[in-house]
């Protein structure tokens, strides 16, 4: 675990505690996702935040104008704090840790479900129900299309992989033949 990850976890815990008190945990998560997506999709934003030649006051003014009314004040305060402490590089780790705290608190786990096609809502609910029984949590499904699976599903919950894909089965069959040869 890197130093930035440890630091991000501390900020995430503090942010989650504040969001819990305000009963706005889901809203804060969405706001954090917006920030991370904006930074990752636009290198100019990352360069602006990390450039030492731009004063802290200029960064805070620009962020205030850009974010006011679009994000919760709790998230804006966190962004300003990270700018002041020159820790804007930890936003992705902050989001990841925040989601973990939120999931633990709500008895929820996030599942990334890889499939060869876009799952409809009924299929997502079926996957959530079946894997919810396995891990004893409510499952929130994110579907990613992966044509290399050939068929079936691959489900990742936390650090655990459940591979029911055709490509995974073929790979295991190949390994089985290799061991017997």
PDB file of C-alpha atoms in Angstrom:
ATOM      1  CA  UNK A   1       0.000   0.000   0.000  1.00  0.00           C
ATOM      2  CA  UNK A   2       1.519   3.281  -1.103  1.00  0.00           C
ATOM      3  CA  UNK A   3       1.763   6.345   1.106  1.00  0.00           C
ATOM      4  CA  UNK A   4      -0.799   8.123  -1.084  1.00  0.00           C
ATOM      5  CA  UNK A   5      -3.243   5.253  -0.612  1.00  0.00           C
ATOM      6  CA  UNK A   6      -2.862   5.458   3.162  1.00  0.00           C
ATOM      7  CA  UNK A   7      -3.371   9.220   3.081  1.00  0.00           C
ATOM      8  CA  UNK A   8      -6.373   8.882   0.760  1.00  0.00           C
ATOM      9  CA  UNK A   9      -7.914   6.356   3.130  1.00  0.00           C
ATOM     10  CA  UNK A  10      -7.689   8.841   6.018  1.00  0.00           C
ATOM     11  CA  UNK A  11      -9.336  11.588   3.984  1.00  0.00           C
ATOM     12  CA  UNK A  12     -11.979   9.143   2.754  1.00  0.00           C
ATOM     13  CA  UNK A  13     -12.817   8.077   6.300  1.00  0.00           C
ATOM     14  CA  UNK A  14     -13.155  11.700   7.442  1.00  0.00           C
ATOM     15  CA  UNK A  15     -15.253  12.584   4.400  1.00  0.00           C
ATOM     16  CA  UNK A  16     -17.453   9.538   4.915  1.00  0.00           C
ATOM     17  CA  UNK A  17     -17.994  10.457   8.576  1.00  0.00           C
ATOM     18  CA  UNK A  18     -19.119  13.965   7.607  1.00  0.00           C
ATOM     19  CA  UNK A  19     -21.336  12.654   4.794  1.00  0.00           C
ATOM     20  CA  UNK A  20     -22.892  10.135   7.185  1.00  0.00           C
ATOM     21  CA  UNK A  21     -23.709  12.858   9.689  1.00  0.00           C
ATOM     22  CA  UNK A  22     -25.322  14.858   6.898  1.00  0.00           C
ATOM     23  CA  UNK A  23     -27.033  11.683   5.557  1.00  0.00           C
ATOM     24  CA  UNK A  24     -25.633  12.392   2.113  1.00  0.00           C
ATOM     25  CA  UNK A  25     -23.268   9.465   1.532  1.00  0.00           C
ATOM     26  CA  UNK A  26     -24.603   8.584  -1.917  1.00  0.00           C
ATOM     27  CA  UNK A  27     -24.587  12.220  -3.097  1.00  0.00           C
ATOM     28  CA  UNK A  28     -20.994  12.639  -1.923  1.00  0.00           C
ATOM     29  CA  UNK A  29     -19.985   9.461  -3.773  1.00  0.00           C
ATOM     30  CA  UNK A  30     -21.539  10.787  -6.985  1.00  0.00           C
ATOM     31  CA  UNK A  31     -19.773  14.126  -6.537  1.00  0.00           C
ATOM     32  CA  UNK A  32     -16.430  12.384  -5.990  1.00  0.00           C
ATOM     33  CA  UNK A  33     -16.986  10.281  -9.107  1.00  0.00           C
ATOM     34  CA  UNK A  34     -17.663  13.460 -11.071  1.00  0.00           C
ATOM     35  CA  UNK A  35     -14.400  14.997  -9.867  1.00  0.00           C
ATOM     36  CA  UNK A  36     -12.351  11.887 -10.658  1.00  0.00           C
ATOM     37  CA  UNK A  37     -13.945  11.484 -14.105  1.00  0.00           C
ATOM     38  CA  UNK A  38     -13.330  15.161 -14.898  1.00  0.00           C
ATOM     39  CA  UNK A  39      -9.674  14.955 -13.881  1.00  0.00           C
ATOM     40  CA  UNK A  40      -9.054  11.658 -15.677  1.00  0.00           C
ATOM     41  CA  UNK A  41     -10.823  12.710 -18.875  1.00  0.00           C
ATOM     42  CA  UNK A  42      -9.190  16.123 -19.121  1.00  0.00           C
ATOM     43  CA  UNK A  43      -5.400  16.303 -18.680  1.00  0.00           C
ATOM     44  CA  UNK A  44      -5.612  20.107 -18.563  1.00  0.00           C
ATOM     45  CA  UNK A  45      -7.452  19.932 -15.226  1.00  0.00           C
ATOM     46  CA  UNK A  46      -4.802  17.640 -13.747  1.00  0.00           C
ATOM     47  CA  UNK A  47      -2.049  19.907 -15.079  1.00  0.00           C
ATOM     48  CA  UNK A  48      -3.808  22.978 -13.640  1.00  0.00           C
ATOM     49  CA  UNK A  49      -4.108  21.365 -10.206  1.00  0.00           C
ATOM     50  CA  UNK A  50      -0.544  20.081 -10.089  1.00  0.00           C
ATOM     51  CA  UNK A  51       1.285  23.050 -11.608  1.00  0.00           C
ATOM     52  CA  UNK A  52       3.336  24.813  -8.911  1.00  0.00           C
ATOM     53  CA  UNK A  53       3.504  28.050 -10.968  1.00  0.00           C
ATOM     54  CA  UNK A  54      -0.210  28.692 -10.427  1.00  0.00           C
ATOM     55  CA  UNK A  55      -0.858  30.117  -6.989  1.00  0.00           C
ATOM     56  CA  UNK A  56      -3.041  28.324  -4.493  1.00  0.00           C
ATOM     57  CA  UNK A  57      -5.404  31.316  -4.404  1.00  0.00           C
ATOM     58  CA  UNK A  58      -5.858  31.233  -8.197  1.00  0.00           C
ATOM     59  CA  UNK A  59      -6.565  27.490  -8.086  1.00  0.00           C
ATOM     60  CA  UNK A  60      -9.096  27.904  -5.289  1.00  0.00           C
ATOM     61  CA  UNK A  61     -10.825  30.806  -7.060  1.00  0.00           C
ATOM     62  CA  UNK A  62     -11.093  28.867 -10.305  1.00  0.00           C
ATOM     63  CA  UNK A  63     -12.352  25.755  -8.534  1.00  0.00           C
ATOM     64  CA  UNK A  64     -14.845  27.737  -6.504  1.00  0.00           C
ATOM     65  CA  UNK A  65     -16.327  29.305  -9.638  1.00  0.00           C
ATOM     66  CA  UNK A  66     -16.371  25.969 -11.489  1.00  0.00           C
ATOM     67  CA  UNK A  67     -17.783  23.803  -8.691  1.00  0.00           C
ATOM     68  CA  UNK A  68     -20.126  26.097  -6.748  1.00  0.00           C
ATOM     69  CA  UNK A  69     -23.707  24.887  -7.067  1.00  0.00           C
ATOM     70  CA  UNK A  70     -22.662  21.755  -8.941  1.00  0.00           C
ATOM     71  CA  UNK A  71     -21.234  19.718  -6.055  1.00  0.00           C
ATOM     72  CA  UNK A  72     -22.093  19.417  -2.381  1.00  0.00           C
ATOM     73  CA  UNK A  73     -20.317  21.861  -0.072  1.00  0.00           C
ATOM     74  CA  UNK A  74     -18.741  18.891   1.744  1.00  0.00           C
ATOM     75  CA  UNK A  75     -17.000  17.768  -1.438  1.00  0.00           C
ATOM     76  CA  UNK A  76     -16.016  21.321  -2.377  1.00  0.00           C
ATOM     77  CA  UNK A  77     -14.446  21.719   1.075  1.00  0.00           C
ATOM     78  CA  UNK A  78     -12.536  18.469   0.555  1.00  0.00           C
ATOM     79  CA  UNK A  79     -11.303  19.584  -2.865  1.00  0.00           C
ATOM     80  CA  UNK A  80     -10.124  22.898  -1.415  1.00  0.00           C
ATOM     81  CA  UNK A  81      -8.370  21.122   1.442  1.00  0.00           C
ATOM     82  CA  UNK A  82      -6.552  18.801  -0.949  1.00  0.00           C
ATOM     83  CA  UNK A  83      -5.485  21.753  -3.119  1.00  0.00           C
ATOM     84  CA  UNK A  84      -4.136  23.571  -0.059  1.00  0.00           C
ATOM     85  CA  UNK A  85      -2.213  20.467   1.018  1.00  0.00           C
ATOM     86  CA  UNK A  86      -1.054  19.679  -2.538  1.00  0.00           C
ATOM     87  CA  UNK A  87      -2.702  16.292  -2.480  1.00  0.00           C
ATOM     88  CA  UNK A  88      -4.879  16.505  -5.586  1.00  0.00           C
ATOM     89  CA  UNK A  89      -3.184  13.393  -6.954  1.00  0.00           C
ATOM     90  CA  UNK A  90      -5.054  11.197  -4.463  1.00  0.00           C
ATOM     91  CA  UNK A  91      -8.589  11.741  -5.831  1.00  0.00           C
ATOM     92  CA  UNK A  92      -8.874   8.261  -7.450  1.00  0.00           C
ATOM     93  CA  UNK A  93      -7.639   6.548  -4.266  1.00  0.00           C
ATOM     94  CA  UNK A  94      -9.914   8.781  -2.194  1.00  0.00           C
ATOM     95  CA  UNK A  95     -12.932   7.713  -4.244  1.00  0.00           C
ATOM     96  CA  UNK A  96     -11.995   4.035  -4.019  1.00  0.00           C
ATOM     97  CA  UNK A  97     -11.562   4.192  -0.245  1.00  0.00           C
ATOM     98  CA  UNK A  98     -14.749   6.214   0.188  1.00  0.00           C
ATOM     99  CA  UNK A  99     -16.762   3.625  -1.756  1.00  0.00           C
ATOM    100  CA  UNK A 100     -15.322   0.874   0.467  1.00  0.00           C
ATOM    101  CA  UNK A 101     -16.276   2.729   3.660  1.00  0.00           C
ATOM    102  CA  UNK A 102     -19.731   3.412   2.281  1.00  0.00           C
ATOM    103  CA  UNK A 103     -20.188  -0.210   1.220  1.00  0.00           C
ATOM    104  CA  UNK A 104     -19.102  -1.542   4.598  1.00  0.00           C
ATOM    105  CA  UNK A 105     -21.426   0.862   6.358  1.00  0.00           C
ATOM    106  CA  UNK A 106     -24.421   0.014   4.198  1.00  0.00           C
ATOM    107  CA  UNK A 107     -23.716  -3.735   3.993  1.00  0.00           C
ATOM    108  CA  UNK A 108     -23.163  -3.320   0.297  1.00  0.00           C
ATOM    109  CA  UNK A 109     -20.516  -4.617  -2.077  1.00  0.00           C
ATOM    110  CA  UNK A 110     -19.779  -3.472  -5.590  1.00  0.00           C
ATOM    111  CA  UNK A 111     -19.586  -6.137  -8.276  1.00  0.00           C
ATOM    112  CA  UNK A 112     -17.996  -5.554 -11.643  1.00  0.00           C
ATOM    113  CA  UNK A 113     -19.726  -7.943 -14.025  1.00  0.00           C
ATOM    114  CA  UNK A 114     -17.970  -8.599 -17.324  1.00  0.00           C
ATOM    115  CA  UNK A 115     -20.153  -9.981 -20.100  1.00  0.00           C
ATOM    116  CA  UNK A 116     -20.102 -10.207 -23.877  1.00  0.00           C
ATOM    117  CA  UNK A 117     -23.170  -7.964 -24.126  1.00  0.00           C
ATOM    118  CA  UNK A 118     -24.904  -5.231 -22.120  1.00  0.00           C
ATOM    119  CA  UNK A 119     -26.953  -6.848 -19.345  1.00  0.00           C
ATOM    120  CA  UNK A 120     -30.509  -5.579 -18.960  1.00  0.00           C
ATOM    121  CA  UNK A 121     -31.854  -4.533 -15.545  1.00  0.00           C
ATOM    122  CA  UNK A 122     -33.492  -7.909 -14.894  1.00  0.00           C
ATOM    123  CA  UNK A 123     -30.197  -9.730 -15.551  1.00  0.00           C
ATOM    124  CA  UNK A 124     -28.318  -7.311 -13.305  1.00  0.00           C
ATOM    125  CA  UNK A 125     -30.853  -7.894 -10.550  1.00  0.00           C
ATOM    126  CA  UNK A 126     -30.466 -11.665 -10.952  1.00  0.00           C
ATOM    127  CA  UNK A 127     -26.680 -11.398 -10.704  1.00  0.00           C
ATOM    128  CA  UNK A 128     -27.005  -9.088  -7.679  1.00  0.00           C
ATOM    129  CA  UNK A 129     -29.382 -11.494  -5.926  1.00  0.00           C
ATOM    130  CA  UNK A 130     -27.275 -14.610  -6.571  1.00  0.00           C
ATOM    131  CA  UNK A 131     -23.969 -13.065  -5.564  1.00  0.00           C
ATOM    132  CA  UNK A 132     -25.616 -11.254  -2.669  1.00  0.00           C
ATOM    133  CA  UNK A 133     -26.429 -14.653  -1.181  1.00  0.00           C
ATOM    134  CA  UNK A 134     -22.819 -15.756  -1.630  1.00  0.00           C
ATOM    135  CA  UNK A 135     -21.193 -12.730   0.035  1.00  0.00           C
ATOM    136  CA  UNK A 136     -24.140 -11.901   2.346  1.00  0.00           C
ATOM    137  CA  UNK A 137     -24.322  -8.290   1.192  1.00  0.00           C
ATOM    138  CA  UNK A 138     -26.425  -6.173  -1.095  1.00  0.00           C
ATOM    139  CA  UNK A 139     -24.702  -6.079  -4.451  1.00  0.00           C
ATOM    140  CA  UNK A 140     -24.439  -3.043  -6.709  1.00  0.00           C
ATOM    141  CA  UNK A 141     -23.646  -4.161 -10.260  1.00  0.00           C
ATOM    142  CA  UNK A 142     -21.483  -2.356 -12.776  1.00  0.00           C
ATOM    143  CA  UNK A 143     -21.561  -4.060 -16.162  1.00  0.00           C
ATOM    144  CA  UNK A 144     -18.562  -3.954 -18.507  1.00  0.00           C
ATOM    145  CA  UNK A 145     -18.677  -5.489 -21.966  1.00  0.00           C
ATOM    146  CA  UNK A 146     -15.750  -7.787 -22.703  1.00  0.00           C
ATOM    147  CA  UNK A 147     -16.018  -9.679 -25.993  1.00  0.00           C
ATOM    148  CA  UNK A 148     -12.927 -11.745 -25.153  1.00  0.00           C
ATOM    149  CA  UNK A 149     -15.009 -13.778 -22.684  1.00  0.00           C
ATOM    150  CA  UNK A 150     -16.709 -15.590 -25.609  1.00  0.00           C
ATOM    151  CA  UNK A 151     -19.760 -16.186 -23.358  1.00  0.00           C
ATOM    152  CA  UNK A 152     -20.835 -16.412 -19.724  1.00  0.00           C
ATOM    153  CA  UNK A 153     -19.918 -13.944 -17.014  1.00  0.00           C
ATOM    154  CA  UNK A 154     -16.917 -12.922 -14.986  1.00  0.00           C
ATOM    155  CA  UNK A 155     -17.783 -11.245 -11.668  1.00  0.00           C
ATOM    156  CA  UNK A 156     -15.302  -9.368  -9.491  1.00  0.00           C
ATOM    157  CA  UNK A 157     -16.354  -8.482  -5.942  1.00  0.00           C
ATOM    158  CA  UNK A 158     -13.584  -6.828  -3.964  1.00  0.00           C
ATOM    159  CA  UNK A 159     -10.513  -8.997  -4.437  1.00  0.00           C
ATOM    160  CA  UNK A 160     -12.463 -12.114  -5.403  1.00  0.00           C
ATOM    161  CA  UNK A 161     -12.990 -13.262  -8.990  1.00  0.00           C
ATOM    162  CA  UNK A 162     -15.865 -15.564  -9.940  1.00  0.00           C
ATOM    163  CA  UNK A 163     -15.098 -16.705 -13.479  1.00  0.00           C
ATOM    164  CA  UNK A 164     -18.002 -18.376 -15.240  1.00  0.00           C
ATOM    165  CA  UNK A 165     -16.892 -17.222 -18.659  1.00  0.00           C
ATOM    166  CA  UNK A 166     -16.359 -19.576 -21.566  1.00  0.00           C
ATOM    167  CA  UNK A 167     -12.819 -18.278 -22.068  1.00  0.00           C
ATOM    168  CA  UNK A 168     -12.057 -18.983 -18.390  1.00  0.00           C
ATOM    169  CA  UNK A 169     -13.435 -22.503 -18.662  1.00  0.00           C
ATOM    170  CA  UNK A 170     -11.366 -23.143 -21.793  1.00  0.00           C
ATOM    171  CA  UNK A 171      -8.242 -21.831 -20.048  1.00  0.00           C
ATOM    172  CA  UNK A 172      -8.850 -24.145 -17.060  1.00  0.00           C
ATOM    173  CA  UNK A 173      -9.454 -27.092 -19.423  1.00  0.00           C
ATOM    174  CA  UNK A 174      -6.200 -26.311 -21.224  1.00  0.00           C
ATOM    175  CA  UNK A 175      -4.337 -26.222 -17.888  1.00  0.00           C
ATOM    176  CA  UNK A 176      -5.906 -29.554 -16.950  1.00  0.00           C
ATOM    177  CA  UNK A 177      -4.693 -31.143 -20.186  1.00  0.00           C
ATOM    178  CA  UNK A 178      -1.231 -29.651 -19.699  1.00  0.00           C
ATOM    179  CA  UNK A 179      -0.958 -31.177 -16.213  1.00  0.00           C
ATOM    180  CA  UNK A 180      -1.982 -34.622 -17.505  1.00  0.00           C
ATOM    181  CA  UNK A 181       0.462 -34.545 -20.434  1.00  0.00           C
TER     182      UNK A 181
END
